[in-house]
PDB file of C-alpha atoms in Angstrom:
ATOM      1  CA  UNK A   1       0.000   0.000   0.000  1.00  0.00           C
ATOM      2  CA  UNK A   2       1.257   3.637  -1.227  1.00  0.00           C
ATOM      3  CA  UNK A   3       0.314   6.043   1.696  1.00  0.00           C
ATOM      4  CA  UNK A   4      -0.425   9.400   0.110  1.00  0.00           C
ATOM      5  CA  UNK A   5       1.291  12.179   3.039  1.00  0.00           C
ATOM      6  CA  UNK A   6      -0.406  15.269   2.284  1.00  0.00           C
ATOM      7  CA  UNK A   7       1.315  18.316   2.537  1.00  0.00           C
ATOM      8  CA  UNK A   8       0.913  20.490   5.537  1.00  0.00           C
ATOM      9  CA  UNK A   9      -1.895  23.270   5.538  1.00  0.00           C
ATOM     10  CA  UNK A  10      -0.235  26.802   4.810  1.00  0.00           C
ATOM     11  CA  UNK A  11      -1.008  28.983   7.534  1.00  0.00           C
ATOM     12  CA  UNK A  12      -3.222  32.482   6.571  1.00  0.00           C
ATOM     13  CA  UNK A  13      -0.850  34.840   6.611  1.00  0.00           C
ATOM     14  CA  UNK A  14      -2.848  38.088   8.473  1.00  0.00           C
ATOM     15  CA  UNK A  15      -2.140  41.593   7.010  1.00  0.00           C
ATOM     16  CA  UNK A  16      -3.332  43.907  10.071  1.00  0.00           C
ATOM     17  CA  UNK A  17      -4.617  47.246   8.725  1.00  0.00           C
ATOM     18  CA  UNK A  18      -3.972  49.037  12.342  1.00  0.00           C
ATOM     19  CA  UNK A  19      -1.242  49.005  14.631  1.00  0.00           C
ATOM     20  CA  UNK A  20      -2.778  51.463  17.235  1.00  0.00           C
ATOM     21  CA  UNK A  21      -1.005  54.708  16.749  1.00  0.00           C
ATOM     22  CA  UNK A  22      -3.164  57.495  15.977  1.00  0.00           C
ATOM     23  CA  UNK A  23      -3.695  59.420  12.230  1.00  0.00           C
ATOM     24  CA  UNK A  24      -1.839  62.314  12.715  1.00  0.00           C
ATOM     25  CA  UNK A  25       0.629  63.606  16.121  1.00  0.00           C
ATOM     26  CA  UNK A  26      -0.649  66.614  16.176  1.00  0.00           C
ATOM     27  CA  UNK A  27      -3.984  68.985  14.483  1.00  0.00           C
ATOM     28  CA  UNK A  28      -1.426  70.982  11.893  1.00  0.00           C
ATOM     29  CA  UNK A  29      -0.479  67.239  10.721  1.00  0.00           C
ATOM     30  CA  UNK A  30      -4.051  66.118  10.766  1.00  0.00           C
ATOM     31  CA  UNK A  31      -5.264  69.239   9.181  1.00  0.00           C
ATOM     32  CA  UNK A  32      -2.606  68.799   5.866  1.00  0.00           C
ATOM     33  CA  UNK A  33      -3.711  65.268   5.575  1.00  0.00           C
ATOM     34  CA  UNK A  34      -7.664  65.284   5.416  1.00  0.00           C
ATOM     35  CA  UNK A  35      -6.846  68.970   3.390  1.00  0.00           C
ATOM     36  CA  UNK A  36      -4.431  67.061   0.311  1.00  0.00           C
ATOM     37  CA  UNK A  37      -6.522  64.073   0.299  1.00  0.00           C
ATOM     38  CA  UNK A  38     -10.419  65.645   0.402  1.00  0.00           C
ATOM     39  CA  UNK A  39      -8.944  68.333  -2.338  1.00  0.00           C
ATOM     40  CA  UNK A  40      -7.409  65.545  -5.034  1.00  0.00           C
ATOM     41  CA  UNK A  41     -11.037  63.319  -3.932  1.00  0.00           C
ATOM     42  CA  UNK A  42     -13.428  66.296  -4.935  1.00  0.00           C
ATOM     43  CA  UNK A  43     -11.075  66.977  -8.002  1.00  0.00           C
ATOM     44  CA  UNK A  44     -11.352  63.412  -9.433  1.00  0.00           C
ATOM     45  CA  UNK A  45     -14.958  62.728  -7.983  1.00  0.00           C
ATOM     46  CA  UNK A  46     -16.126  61.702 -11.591  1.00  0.00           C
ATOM     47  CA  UNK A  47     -13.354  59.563 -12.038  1.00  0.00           C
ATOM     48  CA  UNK A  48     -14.381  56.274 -10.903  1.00  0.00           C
ATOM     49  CA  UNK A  49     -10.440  54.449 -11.052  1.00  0.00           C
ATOM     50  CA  UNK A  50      -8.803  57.018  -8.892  1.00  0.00           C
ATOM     51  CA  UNK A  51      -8.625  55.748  -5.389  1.00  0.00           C
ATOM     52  CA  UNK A  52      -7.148  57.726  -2.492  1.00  0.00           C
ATOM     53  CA  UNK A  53      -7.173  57.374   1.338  1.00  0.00           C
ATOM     54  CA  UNK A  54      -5.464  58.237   4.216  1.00  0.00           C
ATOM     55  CA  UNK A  55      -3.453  56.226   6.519  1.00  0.00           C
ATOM     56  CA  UNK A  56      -4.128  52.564   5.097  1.00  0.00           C
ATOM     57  CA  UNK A  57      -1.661  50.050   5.259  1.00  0.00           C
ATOM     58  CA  UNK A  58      -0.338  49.093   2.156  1.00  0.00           C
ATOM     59  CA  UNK A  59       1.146  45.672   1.395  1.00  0.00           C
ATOM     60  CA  UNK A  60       2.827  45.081  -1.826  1.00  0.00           C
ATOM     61  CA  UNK A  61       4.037  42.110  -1.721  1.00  0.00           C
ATOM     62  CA  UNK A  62       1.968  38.525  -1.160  1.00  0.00           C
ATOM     63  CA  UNK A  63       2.507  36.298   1.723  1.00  0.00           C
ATOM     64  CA  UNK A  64       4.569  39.045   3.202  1.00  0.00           C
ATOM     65  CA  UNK A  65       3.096  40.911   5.960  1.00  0.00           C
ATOM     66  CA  UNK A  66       6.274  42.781   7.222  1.00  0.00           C
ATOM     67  CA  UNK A  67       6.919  44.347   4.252  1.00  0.00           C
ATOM     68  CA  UNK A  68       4.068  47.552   4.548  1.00  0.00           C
ATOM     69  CA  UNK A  69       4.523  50.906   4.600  1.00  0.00           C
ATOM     70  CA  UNK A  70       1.365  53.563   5.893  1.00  0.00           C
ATOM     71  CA  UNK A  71       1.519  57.050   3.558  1.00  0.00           C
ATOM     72  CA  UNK A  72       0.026  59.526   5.203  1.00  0.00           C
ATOM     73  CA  UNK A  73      -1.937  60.057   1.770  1.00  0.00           C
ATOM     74  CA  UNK A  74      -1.481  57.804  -1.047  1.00  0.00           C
ATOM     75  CA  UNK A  75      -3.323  58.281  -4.446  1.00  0.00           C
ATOM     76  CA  UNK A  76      -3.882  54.910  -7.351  1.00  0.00           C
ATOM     77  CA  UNK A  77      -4.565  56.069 -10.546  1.00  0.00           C
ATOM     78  CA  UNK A  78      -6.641  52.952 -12.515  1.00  0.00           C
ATOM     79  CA  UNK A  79      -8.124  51.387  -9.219  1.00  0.00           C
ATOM     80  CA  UNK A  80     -11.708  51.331  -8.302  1.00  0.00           C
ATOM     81  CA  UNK A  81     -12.993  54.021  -5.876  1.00  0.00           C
ATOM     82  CA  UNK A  82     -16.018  51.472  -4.973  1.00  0.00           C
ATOM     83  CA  UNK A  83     -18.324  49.092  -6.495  1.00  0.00           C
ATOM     84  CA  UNK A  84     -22.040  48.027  -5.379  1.00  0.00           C
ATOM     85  CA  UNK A  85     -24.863  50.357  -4.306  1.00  0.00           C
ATOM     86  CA  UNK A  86     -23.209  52.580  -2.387  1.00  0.00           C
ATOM     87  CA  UNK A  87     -20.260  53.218  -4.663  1.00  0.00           C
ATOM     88  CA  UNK A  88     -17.806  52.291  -2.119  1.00  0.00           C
ATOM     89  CA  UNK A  89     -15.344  49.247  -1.728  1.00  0.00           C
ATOM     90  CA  UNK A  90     -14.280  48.897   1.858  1.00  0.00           C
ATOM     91  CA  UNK A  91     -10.254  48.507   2.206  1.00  0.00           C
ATOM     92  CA  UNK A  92      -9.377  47.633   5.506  1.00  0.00           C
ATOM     93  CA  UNK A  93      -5.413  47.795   3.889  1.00  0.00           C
ATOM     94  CA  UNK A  94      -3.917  48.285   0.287  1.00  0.00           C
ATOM     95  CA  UNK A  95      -2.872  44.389  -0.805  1.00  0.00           C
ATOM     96  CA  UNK A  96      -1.518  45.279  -4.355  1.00  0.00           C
ATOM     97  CA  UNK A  97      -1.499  41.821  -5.719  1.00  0.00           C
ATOM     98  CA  UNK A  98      -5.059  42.496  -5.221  1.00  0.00           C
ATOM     99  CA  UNK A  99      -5.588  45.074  -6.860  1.00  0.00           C
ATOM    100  CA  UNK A 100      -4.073  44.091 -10.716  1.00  0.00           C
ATOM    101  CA  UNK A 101      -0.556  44.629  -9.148  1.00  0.00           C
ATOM    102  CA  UNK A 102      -1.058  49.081  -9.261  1.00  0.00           C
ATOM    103  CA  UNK A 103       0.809  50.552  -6.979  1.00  0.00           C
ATOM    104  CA  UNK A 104       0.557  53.733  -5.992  1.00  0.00           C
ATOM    105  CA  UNK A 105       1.543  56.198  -8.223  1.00  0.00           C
ATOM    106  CA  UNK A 106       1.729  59.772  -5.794  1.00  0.00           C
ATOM    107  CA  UNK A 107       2.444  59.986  -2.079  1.00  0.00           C
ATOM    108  CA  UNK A 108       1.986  62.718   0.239  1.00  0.00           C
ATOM    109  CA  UNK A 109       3.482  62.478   3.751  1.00  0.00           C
ATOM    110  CA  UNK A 110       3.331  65.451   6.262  1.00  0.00           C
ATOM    111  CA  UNK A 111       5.896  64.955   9.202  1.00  0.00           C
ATOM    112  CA  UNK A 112       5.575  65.764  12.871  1.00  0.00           C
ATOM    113  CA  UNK A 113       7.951  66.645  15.405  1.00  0.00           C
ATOM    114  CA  UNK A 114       8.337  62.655  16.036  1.00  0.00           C
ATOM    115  CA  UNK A 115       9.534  61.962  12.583  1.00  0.00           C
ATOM    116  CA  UNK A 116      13.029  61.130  12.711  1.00  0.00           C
ATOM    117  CA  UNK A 117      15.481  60.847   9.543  1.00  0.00           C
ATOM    118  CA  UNK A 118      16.020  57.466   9.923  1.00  0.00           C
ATOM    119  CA  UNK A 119      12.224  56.900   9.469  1.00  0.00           C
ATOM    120  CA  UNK A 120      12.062  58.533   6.358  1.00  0.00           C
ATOM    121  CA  UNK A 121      14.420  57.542   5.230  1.00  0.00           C
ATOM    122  CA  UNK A 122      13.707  54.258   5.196  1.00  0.00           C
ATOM    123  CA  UNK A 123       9.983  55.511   3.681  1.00  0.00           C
ATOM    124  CA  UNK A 124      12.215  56.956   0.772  1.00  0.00           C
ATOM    125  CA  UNK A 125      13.815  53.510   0.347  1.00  0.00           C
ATOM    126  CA  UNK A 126      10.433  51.535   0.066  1.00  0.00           C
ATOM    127  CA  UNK A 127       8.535  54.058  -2.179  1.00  0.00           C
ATOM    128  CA  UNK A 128      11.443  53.815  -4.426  1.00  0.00           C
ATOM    129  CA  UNK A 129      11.419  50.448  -4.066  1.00  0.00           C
ATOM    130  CA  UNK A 130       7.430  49.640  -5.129  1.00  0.00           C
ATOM    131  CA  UNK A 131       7.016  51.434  -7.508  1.00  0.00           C
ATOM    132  CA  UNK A 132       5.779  54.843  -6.448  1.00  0.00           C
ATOM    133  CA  UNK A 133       6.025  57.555  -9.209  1.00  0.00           C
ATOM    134  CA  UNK A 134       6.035  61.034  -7.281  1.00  0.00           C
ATOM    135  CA  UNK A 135       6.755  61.339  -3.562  1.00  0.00           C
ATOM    136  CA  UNK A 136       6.223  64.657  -1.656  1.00  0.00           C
ATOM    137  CA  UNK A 137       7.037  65.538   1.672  1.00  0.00           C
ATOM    138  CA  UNK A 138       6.012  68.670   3.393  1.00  0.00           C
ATOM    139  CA  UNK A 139       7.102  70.245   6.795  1.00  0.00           C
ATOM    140  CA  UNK A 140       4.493  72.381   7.981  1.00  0.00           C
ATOM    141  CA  UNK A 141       6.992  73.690  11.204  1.00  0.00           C
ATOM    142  CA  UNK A 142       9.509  74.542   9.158  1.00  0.00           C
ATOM    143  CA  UNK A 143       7.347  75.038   5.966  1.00  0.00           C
ATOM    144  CA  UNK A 144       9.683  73.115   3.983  1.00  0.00           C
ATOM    145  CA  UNK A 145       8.928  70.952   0.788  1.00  0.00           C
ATOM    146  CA  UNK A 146      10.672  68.255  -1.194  1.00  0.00           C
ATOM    147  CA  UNK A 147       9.617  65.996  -3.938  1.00  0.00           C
ATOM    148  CA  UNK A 148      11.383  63.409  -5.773  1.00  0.00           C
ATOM    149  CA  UNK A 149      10.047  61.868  -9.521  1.00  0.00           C
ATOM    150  CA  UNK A 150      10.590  58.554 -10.912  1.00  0.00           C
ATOM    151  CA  UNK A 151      13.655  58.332 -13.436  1.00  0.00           C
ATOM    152  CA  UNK A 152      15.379  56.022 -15.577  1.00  0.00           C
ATOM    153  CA  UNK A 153      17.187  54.882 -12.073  1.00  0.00           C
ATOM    154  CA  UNK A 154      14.367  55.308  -9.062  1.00  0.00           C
ATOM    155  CA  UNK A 155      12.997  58.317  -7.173  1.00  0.00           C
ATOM    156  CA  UNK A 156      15.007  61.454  -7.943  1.00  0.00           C
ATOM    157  CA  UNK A 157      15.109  64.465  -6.394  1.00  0.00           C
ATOM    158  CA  UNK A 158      12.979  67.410  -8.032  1.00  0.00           C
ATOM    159  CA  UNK A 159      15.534  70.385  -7.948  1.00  0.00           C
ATOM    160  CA  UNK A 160      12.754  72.962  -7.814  1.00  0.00           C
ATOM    161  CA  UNK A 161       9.372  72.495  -6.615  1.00  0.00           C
ATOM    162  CA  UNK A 162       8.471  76.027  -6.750  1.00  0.00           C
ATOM    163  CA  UNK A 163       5.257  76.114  -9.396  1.00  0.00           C
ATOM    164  CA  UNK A 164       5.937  72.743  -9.572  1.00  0.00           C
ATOM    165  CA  UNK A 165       2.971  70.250 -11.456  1.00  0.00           C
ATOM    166  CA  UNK A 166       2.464  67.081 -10.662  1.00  0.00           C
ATOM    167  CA  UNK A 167       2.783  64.908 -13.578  1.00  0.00           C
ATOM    168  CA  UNK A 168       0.099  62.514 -12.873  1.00  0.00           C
ATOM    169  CA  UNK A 169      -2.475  64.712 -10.802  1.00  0.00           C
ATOM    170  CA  UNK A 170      -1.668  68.243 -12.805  1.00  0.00           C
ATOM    171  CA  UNK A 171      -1.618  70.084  -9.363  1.00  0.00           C
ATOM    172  CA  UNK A 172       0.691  73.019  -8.509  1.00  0.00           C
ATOM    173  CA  UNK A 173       2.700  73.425  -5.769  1.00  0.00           C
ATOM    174  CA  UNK A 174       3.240  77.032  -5.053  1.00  0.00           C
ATOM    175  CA  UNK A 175       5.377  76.911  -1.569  1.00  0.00           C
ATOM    176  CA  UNK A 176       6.120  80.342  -0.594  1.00  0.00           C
ATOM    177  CA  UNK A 177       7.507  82.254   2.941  1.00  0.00           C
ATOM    178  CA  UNK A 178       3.709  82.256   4.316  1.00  0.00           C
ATOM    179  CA  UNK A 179       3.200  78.671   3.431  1.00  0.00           C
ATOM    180  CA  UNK A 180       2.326  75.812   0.879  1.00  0.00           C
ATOM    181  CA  UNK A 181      -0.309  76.570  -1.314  1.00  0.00           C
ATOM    182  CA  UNK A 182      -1.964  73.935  -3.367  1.00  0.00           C
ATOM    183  CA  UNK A 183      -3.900  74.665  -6.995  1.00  0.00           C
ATOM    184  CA  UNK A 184      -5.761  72.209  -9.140  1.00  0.00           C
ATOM    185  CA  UNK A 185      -5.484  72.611 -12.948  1.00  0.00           C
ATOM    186  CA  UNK A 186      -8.366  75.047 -13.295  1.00  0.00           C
ATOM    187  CA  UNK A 187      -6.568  77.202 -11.569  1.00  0.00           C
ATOM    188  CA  UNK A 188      -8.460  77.008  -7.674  1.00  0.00           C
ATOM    189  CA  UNK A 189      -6.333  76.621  -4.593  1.00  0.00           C
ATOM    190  CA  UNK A 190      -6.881  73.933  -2.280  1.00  0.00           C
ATOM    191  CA  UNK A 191      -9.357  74.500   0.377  1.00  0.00           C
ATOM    192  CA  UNK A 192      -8.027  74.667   3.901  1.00  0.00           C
ATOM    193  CA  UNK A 193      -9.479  71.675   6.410  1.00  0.00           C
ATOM    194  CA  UNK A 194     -11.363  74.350   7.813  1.00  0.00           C
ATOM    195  CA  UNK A 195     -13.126  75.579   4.298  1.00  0.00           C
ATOM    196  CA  UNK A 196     -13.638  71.805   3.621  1.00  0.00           C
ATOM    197  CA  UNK A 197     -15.862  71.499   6.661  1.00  0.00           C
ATOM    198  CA  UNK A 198     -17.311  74.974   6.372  1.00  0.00           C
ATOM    199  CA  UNK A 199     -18.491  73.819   2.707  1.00  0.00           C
ATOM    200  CA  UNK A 200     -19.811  70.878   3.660  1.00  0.00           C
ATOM    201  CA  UNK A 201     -22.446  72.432   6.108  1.00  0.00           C
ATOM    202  CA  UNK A 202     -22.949  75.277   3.865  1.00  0.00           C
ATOM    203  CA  UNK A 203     -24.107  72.314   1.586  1.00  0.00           C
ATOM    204  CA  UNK A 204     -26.356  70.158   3.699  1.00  0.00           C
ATOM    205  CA  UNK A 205     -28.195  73.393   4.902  1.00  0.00           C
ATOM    206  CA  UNK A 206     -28.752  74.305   1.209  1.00  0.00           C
ATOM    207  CA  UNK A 207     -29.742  70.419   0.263  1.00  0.00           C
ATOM    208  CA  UNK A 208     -32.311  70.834   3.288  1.00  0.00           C
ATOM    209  CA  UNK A 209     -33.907  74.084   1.733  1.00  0.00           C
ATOM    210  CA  UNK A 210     -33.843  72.838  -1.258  1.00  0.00           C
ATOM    211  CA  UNK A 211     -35.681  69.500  -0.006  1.00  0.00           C
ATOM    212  CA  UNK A 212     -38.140  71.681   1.777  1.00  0.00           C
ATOM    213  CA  UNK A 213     -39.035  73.935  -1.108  1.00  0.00           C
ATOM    214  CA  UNK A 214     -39.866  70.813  -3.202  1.00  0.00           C
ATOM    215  CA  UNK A 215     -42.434  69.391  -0.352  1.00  0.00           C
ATOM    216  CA  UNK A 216     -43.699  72.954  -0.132  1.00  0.00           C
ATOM    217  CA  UNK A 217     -44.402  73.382  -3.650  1.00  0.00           C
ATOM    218  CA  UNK A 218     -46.749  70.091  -3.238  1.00  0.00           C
ATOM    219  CA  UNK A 219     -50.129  71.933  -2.151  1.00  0.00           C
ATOM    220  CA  UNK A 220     -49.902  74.654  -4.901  1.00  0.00           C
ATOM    221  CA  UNK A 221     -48.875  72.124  -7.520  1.00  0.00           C
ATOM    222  CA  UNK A 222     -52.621  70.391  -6.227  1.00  0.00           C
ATOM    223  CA  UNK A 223     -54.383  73.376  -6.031  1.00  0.00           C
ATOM    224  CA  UNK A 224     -53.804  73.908  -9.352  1.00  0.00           C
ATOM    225  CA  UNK A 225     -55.172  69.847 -10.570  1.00  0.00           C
ATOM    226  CA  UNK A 226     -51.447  68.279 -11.651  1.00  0.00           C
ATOM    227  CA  UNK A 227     -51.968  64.380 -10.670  1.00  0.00           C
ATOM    228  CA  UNK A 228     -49.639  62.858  -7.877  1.00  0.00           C
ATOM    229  CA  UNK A 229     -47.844  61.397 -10.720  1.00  0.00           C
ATOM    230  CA  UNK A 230     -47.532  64.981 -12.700  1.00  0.00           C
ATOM    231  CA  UNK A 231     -45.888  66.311  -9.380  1.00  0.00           C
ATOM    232  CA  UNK A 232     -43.359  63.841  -8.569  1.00  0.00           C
ATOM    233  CA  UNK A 233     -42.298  63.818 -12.144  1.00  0.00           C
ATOM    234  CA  UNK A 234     -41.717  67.939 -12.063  1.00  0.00           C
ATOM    235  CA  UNK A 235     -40.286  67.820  -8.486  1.00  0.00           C
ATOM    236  CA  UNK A 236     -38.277  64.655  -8.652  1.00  0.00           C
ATOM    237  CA  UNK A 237     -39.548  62.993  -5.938  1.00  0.00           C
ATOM    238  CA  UNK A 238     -41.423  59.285  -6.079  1.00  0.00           C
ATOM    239  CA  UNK A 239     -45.152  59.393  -5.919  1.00  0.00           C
ATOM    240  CA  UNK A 240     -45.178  57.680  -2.452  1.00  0.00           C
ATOM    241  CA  UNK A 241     -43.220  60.883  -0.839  1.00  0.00           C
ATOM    242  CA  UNK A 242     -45.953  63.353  -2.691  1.00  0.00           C
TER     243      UNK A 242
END
């Protein structure tokens, strides 16, 4: 009798998309990082392959969970923002062999006080490494910006970032004494964190009027004998809600 000795089981290999520390060390840190990545989101919102986040993991290589890097804002040109009804797909991490092999092409990291040079580095190093086209660091305390673009040979150092444009995301970097500024190809700076949120409930309030106004408009539009169905065709609303 030939006894067949099966192989043992590979063990999962677990990619943790957390490793407790917080987003940012500080609010000027936090502040950069929701501001770059909520600016290049609103300015590709039609684009469904343009994914961005903040702070995920990212693994590039399979079966290797110690090999990871976290940018503080990493942008994948030709990847999926989301699929199903709600337009989103939920990464808990980055696993590029996932993800048709695309790494990302532009990263963004804002340092702290607790940065230290060995730690970036090392960042430098791995970008390089996988495959990242355009790397940008920015300094808020000492308001001090570098960027580096893939050559021939790696990552190399952009001599001049003053009016600088990205060559995958067209932005402009406009660094100055009083601080970096930030324009998208139309021409528009880069709204501040605080702008961002100030928009935002600037537009819910105007989405609420404009909700109201519609069921307000209901009675007149039956005073004057439109059918249910006449009225939630003109106001866009189902015929249940009239």
């Amino acid at each position: 009798m030939v006894l067949q000795i099966q192989p043992p089981t590979q063990l999962e290999v677990i990619y943790p998309d957390s490793d407790g520390q917080p987003v940012a060390n500080n609010t000027i840190q936090f502040g950069w990082i929701v501001e770059i990545k909520q600016n290049i989101e609103c300015l590709f919102a039609n684009d469904p392959n343009l994914f961005v986040a903040g702070d995920l993991f990212w693994y590039p290589v399979e079966g290797r969970n110690k090999i990871v890097n976290v940018p503080d804002v990493m942008v994948v040109l030709g990847r999926p923002k989301g699929v199903g009804v709600a337009r989103r797909r939920h990464r808990l991490c980055y696993q590029q062999w996932k993800e048709e092999g695309v790494a990302p092409q532009v990263v963004f990291e804002i340092l702290s006080p607790s940065n230290t040079q060995t730690e970036m580095d090392k960042k430098l190093l791995f970008y390089d490494r996988y495959g990242v086209e355009e790397y940008y660091i920015y300094d808020p305390d000492r308001n001090n910006l570098r960027g580096w673009l893939r050559g021939e040979d790696g990552l190399d150092v952009i001599p001049l970032m003053e009016d600088w444009v990205s060559p995958w995301l067209k932005i402009r970097f406009a660094p100055s004494s009083e601080g970096l500024q930030l324009y998208r190809p139309d021409g528009e700076r880069f709204l501040t964190y605080t702008e961002i949120s100030r928009n935002a409930e600037q537009e819910r309030q105007r989405a609420e009027l404009a909700e109201q106004a519609r069921r307000d408009a209901i009675p007149r539009l039956l005073q004057m004998n439109l059918s249910i169905e006449q009225i939630a065709q003109a106001l866009g609303l189902s015929v249940e809600e009239v």
